[in-house]
């Protein structure tokens, strides 16, 4: 990739000042090292079970971008916190000093399966299991292609604690991104997902200047060579629904869409493990009994070494990381053509959204910029008894350095150019909100998706939703008609109407910040009844 930032010595100096004791170790060697160091334990079947401690998810509030002249006009500062160059340099020096007395491990990896739009990254880790994690999650080049000068360096030191007064951060945890010096520093958190999302942030910054659309999405391809994109925030079903035995998996979380088509940013998957079902998600479940898989915060019996995937005592956000070829029908190239369909996933805990709806191009743009899902009461500290609407623009605001309108404009042009069909799918609640209704049956979701992706749903009879304006099918073979219209699933239709209008007002209020950046058609594509 032709980097649009200046070359600086920092990306090379870390290896010179704090050389890694171990470089590009195999999974077997990293297993041995992790167990010897007491970082993890081996469960029945062979997965490595680890704990992340205090941080069981990303620390979005502790992420910063260095505010240098080279990036000043390119970064969306309304949603990205800034750090001064001096503060970053002090942080870098102190992390370097910390690392000098540790036995670090380095991996030479790549972000992006399409070499014409990829970045080579050298990742230094304090923990052996972090090195195994990132080896799984990024593209693993042949050994003959490793060892050269990287495009970016990532330094991951969970044991280092930042000092806000010295380092210009918020807490002892810090994720600092310097696009100019090509360095990302991660300290004070054992959550390994920060590393993979750092690579996503890099590509989200660089690719738009090349006319390539970076996306927080999964991708799969059917037998008819019909790629599909699944946008969605965490917990909406990107990984589960893209791991379809009847379709080939390209990737489960991050992709680019360029002139040649779609390409995976990663070389592995990072799936939610909590309450994983061997019946509903057999391909993912099988990875929990496989050597090489890294299981974060999954409860294990210390004697039998059996896993309890239903136990939330360590974390609601328990995760598994594994190479993509652990999914039997995955495509190891990570490449696909241009998509036929785009699916936008929402886990609607208000019980308002239909199981599936057809979107116009403008409605799809509105939903993409909105990035709606809902958090369920009880799953996060501080949530009350009612669901909480979450709007994360582009289905990934924490990883988007640029203004959402840049990504939205790119997506709109690609939808028009390739005449892509667009759908909204609700994997959340039906028949009422969380606590009253029931979770959308995954069997129905899969059947509706299959009809959308094979084109048959375009021929189904439709009715327009009076509030949100999208088209809802009234009959789909193999699916109970009663579930298709959400209003009909509520015992009290007037309660549904009140809930729908409440959610519609949330959409409209959230979208105000984007109105000046979109066409009149996109602005008008939102909910129309909010009184």
Coordinates of C-alpha atoms in Angstrom, one line a residue:
X1 CA 0.0 0.0 0.0
X2 CA 1.2 3.5 -0.8
X3 CA 1.1 5.1 2.7
X4 CA -0.3 8.6 2.9
X5 CA 1.7 9.4 6.0
X6 CA 5.3 10.3 6.4
X7 CA 8.0 7.8 7.2
X8 CA 9.5 8.2 10.6
X9 CA 12.1 6.3 12.6
X10 CA 9.8 5.2 15.5
X11 CA 8.5 2.2 13.6
X12 CA 12.0 0.8 13.3
X13 CA 13.5 2.0 16.6
X14 CA 11.4 -0.2 18.9
X15 CA 13.0 -3.3 17.6
X16 CA 16.5 -1.8 17.9
X17 CA 16.0 -0.6 21.5
X18 CA 13.9 -3.5 22.8
X19 CA 14.5 -6.5 20.5
X20 CA 12.1 -9.4 20.9
X21 CA 13.5 -12.5 22.4
X22 CA 11.1 -14.6 20.3
X23 CA 10.1 -13.9 16.7
X24 CA 7.4 -15.5 14.6
X25 CA 6.9 -18.5 16.8
X26 CA 4.5 -21.3 15.8
X27 CA 1.2 -21.9 17.6
X28 CA 2.8 -25.0 19.3
X29 CA 5.7 -23.0 20.6
X30 CA 3.4 -20.2 21.8
X31 CA 1.2 -22.7 23.6
X32 CA 4.2 -24.1 25.4
X33 CA 5.5 -20.6 26.3
X34 CA 2.0 -19.4 27.5
X35 CA 1.6 -22.5 29.8
X36 CA 5.2 -22.2 31.1
X37 CA 4.6 -18.6 32.0
X38 CA 1.2 -19.4 33.7
X39 CA -0.7 -17.3 31.2
X40 CA -3.3 -19.9 30.3
X41 CA -4.5 -23.5 30.7
X42 CA -5.3 -26.2 28.2
X43 CA -8.9 -27.4 28.2
X44 CA -10.3 -30.7 27.0
X45 CA -9.9 -31.0 23.3
X46 CA -6.9 -28.6 23.2
X47 CA -8.0 -24.9 23.3
X48 CA -6.0 -22.5 25.4
X49 CA -8.1 -20.9 28.1
X50 CA -7.0 -17.5 29.3
X51 CA -8.4 -14.6 31.4
X52 CA -8.2 -10.9 30.6
X53 CA -8.8 -9.7 34.1
X54 CA -10.3 -6.2 34.5
X55 CA -10.9 -5.6 30.8
X56 CA -13.2 -8.0 29.2
X57 CA -13.9 -5.8 26.2
X58 CA -12.5 -2.8 24.4
X59 CA -11.6 0.4 26.2
X60 CA -13.0 2.9 23.7
X61 CA -12.7 5.8 26.0
X62 CA -9.0 5.2 26.4
X63 CA -8.2 5.4 22.7
X64 CA -6.3 8.5 21.3
X65 CA -5.0 9.7 18.0
X66 CA -1.9 11.9 17.8
X67 CA -2.9 15.3 16.5
X68 CA -0.1 15.9 14.0
X69 CA -0.2 18.4 11.1
X70 CA -0.2 15.5 8.6
X71 CA -3.5 14.2 9.8
X72 CA -5.1 17.3 11.3
X73 CA -7.6 17.8 8.4
X74 CA -8.3 14.1 7.9
X75 CA -9.5 12.9 11.3
X76 CA -13.0 13.2 12.6
X77 CA -12.1 14.9 15.9
X78 CA -15.7 15.1 17.1
X79 CA -15.6 11.4 17.7
X80 CA -11.8 10.7 18.2
X81 CA -9.8 11.9 21.2
X82 CA -6.5 13.6 20.5
X83 CA -3.1 13.3 22.0
X84 CA -0.2 15.7 21.6
X85 CA 3.0 14.5 19.9
X86 CA 5.0 15.3 23.1
X87 CA 2.7 13.1 25.2
X88 CA 2.9 10.3 22.7
X89 CA 6.7 10.5 22.7
X90 CA 6.8 10.4 26.5
X91 CA 4.5 7.4 26.4
X92 CA 6.7 5.7 23.8
X93 CA 9.8 6.3 25.8
X94 CA 8.3 4.9 29.0
X95 CA 6.9 1.8 27.3
X96 CA 10.2 1.2 25.7
X97 CA 11.9 1.4 29.1
X98 CA 9.3 -1.1 30.5
X99 CA 9.8 -3.4 27.6
X100 CA 13.6 -3.4 27.9
X101 CA 13.4 -5.7 30.9
X102 CA 10.8 -8.1 29.5
X103 CA 11.0 -11.0 27.1
X104 CA 8.9 -9.8 24.2
X105 CA 7.5 -11.8 21.3
X106 CA 7.2 -10.4 17.8
X107 CA 5.0 -11.4 14.8
X108 CA 5.3 -10.2 11.3
X109 CA 1.8 -10.2 9.9
X110 CA -0.4 -8.4 7.4
X111 CA -3.7 -6.6 7.5
X112 CA -5.6 -7.2 4.2
X113 CA -5.8 -10.3 2.0
X114 CA -5.6 -8.1 -1.2
X115 CA -1.8 -7.3 -1.3
X116 CA -2.5 -4.1 -3.3
X117 CA -4.5 -2.7 -0.4
X118 CA -2.7 -4.2 2.7
X119 CA -0.4 -3.1 5.5
X120 CA 2.5 -5.1 6.9
X121 CA 2.6 -4.9 10.7
X122 CA 5.1 -6.0 13.3
X123 CA 3.4 -6.8 16.6
X124 CA 5.4 -6.8 19.8
X125 CA 3.6 -8.6 22.7
X126 CA 4.3 -9.1 26.3
X127 CA 2.1 -12.2 26.6
X128 CA 2.6 -15.4 24.6
X129 CA -1.1 -15.9 24.2
X130 CA -1.5 -12.3 22.8
X131 CA 1.0 -13.3 20.1
X132 CA -1.0 -16.4 19.3
X133 CA -4.2 -14.4 19.2
X134 CA -2.9 -11.8 16.8
X135 CA -1.2 -14.6 14.7
X136 CA -4.7 -16.1 14.3
X137 CA -6.5 -12.8 13.7
X138 CA -4.3 -11.3 11.0
X139 CA -3.2 -12.6 7.6
X140 CA -0.1 -14.8 8.0
X141 CA 2.3 -14.2 5.1
X142 CA 4.7 -17.0 4.1
X143 CA 7.9 -17.0 6.1
X144 CA 9.8 -15.9 3.0
X145 CA 7.8 -12.6 3.1
X146 CA 8.4 -11.8 6.7
X147 CA 11.2 -9.9 8.4
X148 CA 11.3 -6.8 6.1
X149 CA 10.5 -3.3 7.2
X150 CA 6.9 -3.1 8.4
X151 CA 4.4 -0.4 7.5
X152 CA 3.3 -0.1 11.1
X153 CA 4.4 -1.3 14.5
X154 CA 2.0 -2.3 17.3
X155 CA 3.4 -2.5 20.8
X156 CA 1.1 -4.4 23.2
X157 CA 2.2 -4.3 26.9
X158 CA -0.7 -5.2 29.3
X159 CA 1.5 -4.9 32.3
X160 CA 2.4 -1.3 31.6
X161 CA 0.3 1.3 33.4
X162 CA 0.1 4.8 31.9
X163 CA 0.1 8.0 34.0
X164 CA -2.5 10.5 32.8
X165 CA -0.5 13.4 34.1
X166 CA 2.5 12.4 32.1
X167 CA 1.1 10.7 29.1
X168 CA -1.9 12.8 28.3
X169 CA -4.4 10.0 28.6
X170 CA -7.5 9.3 30.8
X171 CA -6.5 6.3 32.9
X172 CA -3.8 3.7 33.4
X173 CA -5.1 2.1 30.2
X174 CA -4.1 3.6 26.9
X175 CA -4.4 2.9 23.1
X176 CA -2.4 5.6 21.3
X177 CA -2.3 5.8 17.5
X178 CA 0.3 7.8 15.7
X179 CA -0.4 7.7 12.0
X180 CA 2.6 9.8 11.2
X181 CA 5.2 7.7 13.0
X182 CA 3.3 4.5 12.1
X183 CA 3.2 3.3 15.7
X184 CA 0.3 2.1 17.9
X185 CA 0.9 1.7 21.6
X186 CA -1.4 -0.4 23.8
X187 CA -0.9 -0.5 27.6
X188 CA -2.8 -1.4 30.7
X189 CA -5.3 -3.9 29.2
X190 CA -5.1 -7.6 28.7
X191 CA -8.0 -7.6 26.2
X192 CA -6.4 -8.9 23.1
X193 CA -9.0 -7.5 20.7
X194 CA -7.4 -4.0 21.0
X195 CA -4.6 -5.3 18.7
X196 CA -6.9 -6.4 15.9
X197 CA -9.0 -3.3 16.1
X198 CA -5.9 -1.2 15.9
X199 CA -5.1 -2.7 12.5
X200 CA -8.7 -2.0 11.5
X201 CA -8.2 1.6 12.5
X202 CA -5.1 1.8 10.3
X203 CA -7.0 0.5 7.3
X204 CA -10.0 2.7 8.0
X205 CA -7.7 5.7 7.8
X206 CA -5.7 4.7 4.7
X207 CA -8.0 3.0 2.4
X208 CA -10.6 5.7 1.6
X209 CA -7.8 7.7 -0.1
X210 CA -7.4 4.8 -2.5
X211 CA -11.1 4.6 -3.2
X212 CA -11.5 1.4 -1.2
X213 CA -14.4 1.1 1.3
X214 CA -13.3 -0.4 4.7
X215 CA -16.2 -2.1 6.5
X216 CA -17.0 -3.6 9.9
X217 CA -18.8 -6.6 8.4
X218 CA -18.7 -10.3 7.7
X219 CA -18.8 -11.7 4.1
X220 CA -19.8 -15.1 2.7
X221 CA -20.4 -16.4 -0.8
X222 CA -23.0 -18.8 -2.2
X223 CA -22.6 -21.5 -4.8
X224 CA -23.9 -19.1 -7.4
X225 CA -20.9 -16.9 -6.8
X226 CA -23.1 -14.3 -5.0
X227 CA -21.1 -12.5 -2.2
X228 CA -23.1 -11.0 0.6
X229 CA -22.0 -8.4 3.2
X230 CA -23.3 -8.5 6.8
X231 CA -22.9 -5.2 8.6
X232 CA -23.5 -5.2 12.3
X233 CA -22.2 -4.2 15.7
X234 CA -20.9 -6.7 18.3
X235 CA -23.6 -9.2 19.3
X236 CA -25.8 -8.7 16.3
X237 CA -24.9 -12.0 14.5
X238 CA -22.1 -11.2 12.0
X239 CA -20.0 -14.2 12.9
X240 CA -23.0 -16.6 13.5
X241 CA -24.9 -15.8 10.4
X242 CA -21.9 -15.7 8.1
X243 CA -20.8 -19.2 9.2
X244 CA -23.4 -20.9 7.0
X245 CA -22.8 -24.5 5.9
X246 CA -24.4 -23.7 2.6
X247 CA -22.1 -20.7 1.9
X248 CA -18.3 -20.2 1.8
X249 CA -17.0 -17.9 4.6
X250 CA -14.7 -15.1 3.5
X251 CA -14.4 -13.5 6.9
X252 CA -16.4 -12.7 10.0
X253 CA -15.6 -9.1 11.0
X254 CA -13.6 -6.7 8.8
X255 CA -13.3 -6.3 5.0
X256 CA -12.5 -3.9 2.2
X257 CA -14.4 -3.3 -1.0
X258 CA -12.2 -2.2 -3.9
X259 CA -12.1 -2.3 -7.6
X260 CA -11.5 -6.1 -7.8
X261 CA -14.2 -6.9 -5.2
X262 CA -14.3 -7.8 -1.5
X263 CA -11.3 -8.8 0.6
X264 CA -10.9 -9.9 4.2
X265 CA -8.7 -7.8 6.4
X266 CA -8.0 -10.7 8.7
X267 CA -6.9 -14.3 8.7
X268 CA -9.1 -15.6 11.5
X269 CA -12.3 -15.2 13.5
X270 CA -13.1 -13.7 16.9
X271 CA -16.5 -15.2 18.0
X272 CA -18.6 -14.7 21.0
X273 CA -18.7 -17.9 23.1
X274 CA -21.3 -17.2 25.7
X275 CA -24.2 -19.6 25.4
X276 CA -22.8 -20.9 22.1
X277 CA -25.1 -23.7 20.8
X278 CA -23.7 -26.9 19.1
X279 CA -27.0 -27.1 17.2
X280 CA -27.5 -23.5 16.0
X281 CA -23.8 -22.7 15.6
X282 CA -22.0 -26.1 15.0
X283 CA -19.0 -24.8 13.0
X284 CA -18.1 -22.2 15.7
X285 CA -18.9 -24.6 18.5
X286 CA -16.4 -27.2 17.1
X287 CA -13.6 -24.6 17.5
X288 CA -14.1 -24.8 21.3
X289 CA -12.8 -28.3 21.2
X290 CA -9.8 -27.7 18.9
X291 CA -6.1 -27.2 19.6
X292 CA -5.1 -23.7 18.7
X293 CA -8.2 -21.8 19.6
X294 CA -7.7 -19.1 22.3
X295 CA -10.7 -18.9 24.6
X296 CA -11.0 -15.6 26.6
X297 CA -12.9 -15.6 29.9
X298 CA -14.6 -19.0 29.3
X299 CA -15.2 -20.9 32.5
X300 CA -13.4 -24.3 32.7
X301 CA -13.6 -27.0 35.4
X302 CA -10.0 -27.3 36.7
X303 CA -10.3 -31.0 37.2
X304 CA -12.2 -32.3 34.2
X305 CA -11.1 -29.5 31.9
X306 CA -14.6 -29.3 30.6
X307 CA -15.9 -25.9 29.4
X308 CA -19.1 -24.2 30.6
X309 CA -20.1 -21.8 27.8
X310 CA -23.2 -20.7 29.7
X311 CA -21.3 -19.5 32.8
X312 CA -21.1 -15.6 32.8
X313 CA -19.2 -15.3 36.0
X314 CA -16.0 -14.1 34.2
X315 CA -17.6 -12.1 31.5
X316 CA -20.7 -11.7 29.3
X317 CA -18.3 -11.0 26.5
X318 CA -16.4 -14.3 26.5
X319 CA -14.6 -14.8 23.2
X320 CA -12.8 -17.4 21.0
X321 CA -10.1 -16.6 18.5
X322 CA -9.1 -19.1 15.8
X323 CA -7.7 -19.2 12.3
X324 CA -10.3 -18.9 9.6
X325 CA -9.5 -22.4 8.2
X326 CA -11.0 -23.9 11.4
X327 CA -14.3 -23.2 9.8
X328 CA -14.7 -26.1 7.3
X329 CA -16.1 -24.1 4.3
X330 CA -13.9 -21.0 4.7
X331 CA -12.1 -19.6 1.7
X332 CA -8.4 -19.3 2.6
X333 CA -7.7 -16.6 0.0
X334 CA -10.0 -14.1 1.8
X335 CA -11.1 -12.8 -1.6
X336 CA -14.5 -12.5 -3.3
X337 CA -16.1 -10.6 -6.1
X338 CA -18.5 -7.7 -5.8
X339 CA -21.5 -8.3 -3.6
X340 CA -25.1 -9.1 -4.7
X341 CA -26.6 -8.3 -1.3
X342 CA -25.9 -6.1 1.7
X343 CA -27.5 -7.1 5.0
X344 CA -27.6 -4.7 7.9
X345 CA -28.0 -6.5 11.2
X346 CA -29.6 -5.1 14.3
X347 CA -30.3 -6.7 17.7
X348 CA -33.4 -4.7 18.4
X349 CA -34.3 -5.2 22.1
X350 CA -37.3 -2.8 21.7
X351 CA -39.1 -5.5 19.7
X352 CA -40.0 -2.9 17.0
X353 CA -37.9 -4.0 13.9
X354 CA -39.2 -6.8 11.6
X355 CA -37.2 -10.0 11.1
X356 CA -36.4 -8.7 7.7
X357 CA -37.1 -5.7 5.6
X358 CA -36.1 -4.6 2.1
X359 CA -34.3 -1.2 1.9
X360 CA -34.0 1.3 -0.9
X361 CA -30.5 2.6 -1.6
X362 CA -31.3 5.8 0.4
X363 CA -32.8 3.8 3.3
X364 CA -29.6 1.7 3.3
X365 CA -27.5 4.8 3.5
X366 CA -29.6 6.1 6.4
X367 CA -29.3 2.8 8.3
X368 CA -25.6 2.6 7.6
X369 CA -24.9 6.1 9.0
X370 CA -27.2 5.4 11.9
X371 CA -25.6 2.0 12.8
X372 CA -28.4 1.0 15.2
X373 CA -28.6 -1.8 17.7
X374 CA -29.8 -2.0 21.3
X375 CA -28.0 -3.0 24.5
X376 CA -30.0 -5.4 26.7
X377 CA -30.6 -4.5 30.3
X378 CA -28.4 -6.5 32.7
X379 CA -25.5 -7.2 30.2
X380 CA -23.6 -4.1 31.0
X381 CA -22.9 -2.2 34.2
X382 CA -25.0 0.9 34.6
X383 CA -27.9 -0.2 32.3
X384 CA -31.4 0.1 33.8
X385 CA -34.4 -2.1 33.3
X386 CA -35.2 -1.0 29.8
X387 CA -33.2 -1.6 26.6
X388 CA -30.8 1.1 25.6
X389 CA -30.6 2.2 22.0
X390 CA -27.1 2.4 20.6
X391 CA -26.1 4.3 17.4
X392 CA -22.6 3.6 16.2
X393 CA -22.2 5.2 12.8
X394 CA -21.0 2.9 10.0
X395 CA -21.5 0.0 12.4
X396 CA -18.1 0.8 13.9
X397 CA -17.7 4.4 15.1
X398 CA -14.8 3.6 17.5
X399 CA -12.7 2.4 14.6
X400 CA -13.5 5.2 12.1
X401 CA -10.8 7.9 12.1
X402 CA -12.5 9.8 9.2
X403 CA -15.8 11.6 9.1
X404 CA -18.7 9.1 8.5
X405 CA -19.8 11.0 5.4
X406 CA -16.6 9.8 3.7
X407 CA -17.4 6.2 4.3
X408 CA -21.1 6.7 3.5
X409 CA -20.3 8.4 0.2
X410 CA -18.0 5.5 -0.8
X411 CA -20.7 2.9 0.1
X412 CA -23.4 4.8 -1.8
X413 CA -21.3 4.9 -5.0
X414 CA -20.5 1.2 -4.7
X415 CA -24.2 0.3 -4.2
X416 CA -25.1 2.2 -7.3
X417 CA -22.3 0.9 -9.4
X418 CA -23.0 -2.7 -8.6
X419 CA -26.8 -2.6 -8.2
X420 CA -26.6 -4.2 -4.8
X421 CA -29.8 -5.3 -3.0
X422 CA -30.1 -4.1 0.6
X423 CA -31.8 -5.6 3.6
X424 CA -32.3 -4.9 7.3
X425 CA -32.4 -8.0 9.6
X426 CA -33.4 -8.0 13.2
X427 CA -31.8 -10.7 15.3
X428 CA -33.2 -9.2 18.5
X429 CA -36.7 -9.4 20.1
X430 CA -40.2 -10.0 18.7
X431 CA -43.6 -9.9 20.4
X432 CA -42.5 -7.2 22.8
X433 CA -39.3 -5.7 24.2
X434 CA -36.6 -7.5 26.1
X435 CA -38.2 -8.9 29.3
X436 CA -41.6 -9.4 27.6
X437 CA -41.1 -10.6 24.1
X438 CA -39.0 -13.6 22.8
X439 CA -35.7 -13.7 21.0
X440 CA -36.1 -13.9 17.2
X441 CA -35.8 -17.6 16.2
X442 CA -32.5 -18.2 14.5
X443 CA -34.2 -20.8 12.3
X444 CA -36.5 -18.1 10.9
X445 CA -33.7 -15.7 10.5
X446 CA -31.6 -18.2 8.5
X447 CA -34.6 -19.0 6.3
X448 CA -35.3 -15.3 5.6
X449 CA -31.7 -14.7 4.8
X450 CA -31.5 -17.6 2.5
X451 CA -34.5 -16.2 0.6
X452 CA -33.0 -12.7 0.4
X453 CA -29.6 -14.0 -0.8
X454 CA -30.9 -16.3 -3.5
X455 CA -33.2 -13.5 -4.8
X456 CA -36.5 -15.2 -4.2
X457 CA -37.5 -12.7 -1.5
X458 CA -37.5 -9.9 -4.1
X459 CA -40.6 -11.6 -5.5
X460 CA -42.4 -11.9 -2.2
X461 CA -45.5 -9.8 -1.5
X462 CA -44.5 -6.7 0.5
X463 CA -46.2 -4.0 2.6
X464 CA -44.7 -0.7 3.6
X465 CA -44.0 0.0 7.3
X466 CA -46.0 3.1 8.1
X467 CA -43.3 4.5 10.4
X468 CA -39.9 3.4 9.1
X469 CA -40.9 3.3 5.4
X470 CA -39.1 0.0 4.4
X471 CA -40.9 -2.9 2.8
X472 CA -41.8 -5.9 4.9
X473 CA -42.7 -9.3 3.3
X474 CA -46.1 -10.6 4.1
X475 CA -45.4 -14.2 3.1
X476 CA -42.2 -16.2 2.7
X477 CA -42.4 -20.0 2.1
X478 CA -41.1 -21.9 5.1
X479 CA -41.6 -19.0 7.6
X480 CA -44.6 -18.4 9.8
X481 CA -46.4 -15.4 8.4
X482 CA -47.3 -14.3 11.9
X483 CA -43.7 -13.3 12.7
X484 CA -43.1 -11.1 9.7
X485 CA -45.0 -8.0 10.8
X486 CA -43.7 -7.0 14.3
X487 CA -46.9 -5.1 15.2
X488 CA -48.9 -8.3 14.8
X489 CA -46.7 -10.2 17.2
X490 CA -47.5 -7.9 20.1
X491 CA -50.6 -8.7 22.3
X492 CA -51.2 -5.0 22.5
X493 CA -50.8 -3.2 19.1
X494 CA -51.1 0.2 20.7
X495 CA -48.1 -0.6 23.0
X496 CA -46.2 -1.5 19.8
X497 CA -47.2 1.8 18.2
X498 CA -45.9 3.8 21.2
X499 CA -42.7 1.8 21.3
X500 CA -42.1 2.2 17.5
X501 CA -42.6 6.0 17.7
X502 CA -40.3 6.2 20.6
X503 CA -37.5 4.4 18.7
X504 CA -38.3 6.5 15.6
X505 CA -37.7 9.7 17.5
X506 CA -34.3 8.3 18.7
X507 CA -33.3 7.6 15.1
X508 CA -34.3 11.2 14.0
X509 CA -32.5 12.8 16.9
X510 CA -29.4 10.8 16.3
X511 CA -29.3 11.5 12.6
X512 CA -29.3 15.3 13.0
X513 CA -25.5 15.4 13.0
X514 CA -25.3 13.8 9.5
X515 CA -28.1 15.8 7.8
X516 CA -25.7 18.4 6.4
X517 CA -23.6 15.8 4.8
X518 CA -26.2 13.7 3.0
X519 CA -28.5 14.1 0.0
X520 CA -32.1 15.1 0.4
X521 CA -33.1 11.5 -0.5
X522 CA -31.1 10.0 2.3
X523 CA -32.3 12.6 4.8
X524 CA -35.9 11.8 3.8
X525 CA -35.3 8.0 4.1
X526 CA -35.6 8.0 7.9
X527 CA -38.7 7.5 10.0
X528 CA -41.6 9.8 9.0
X529 CA -44.0 9.4 11.9
X530 CA -42.4 10.6 15.2
X531 CA -45.2 12.6 16.9

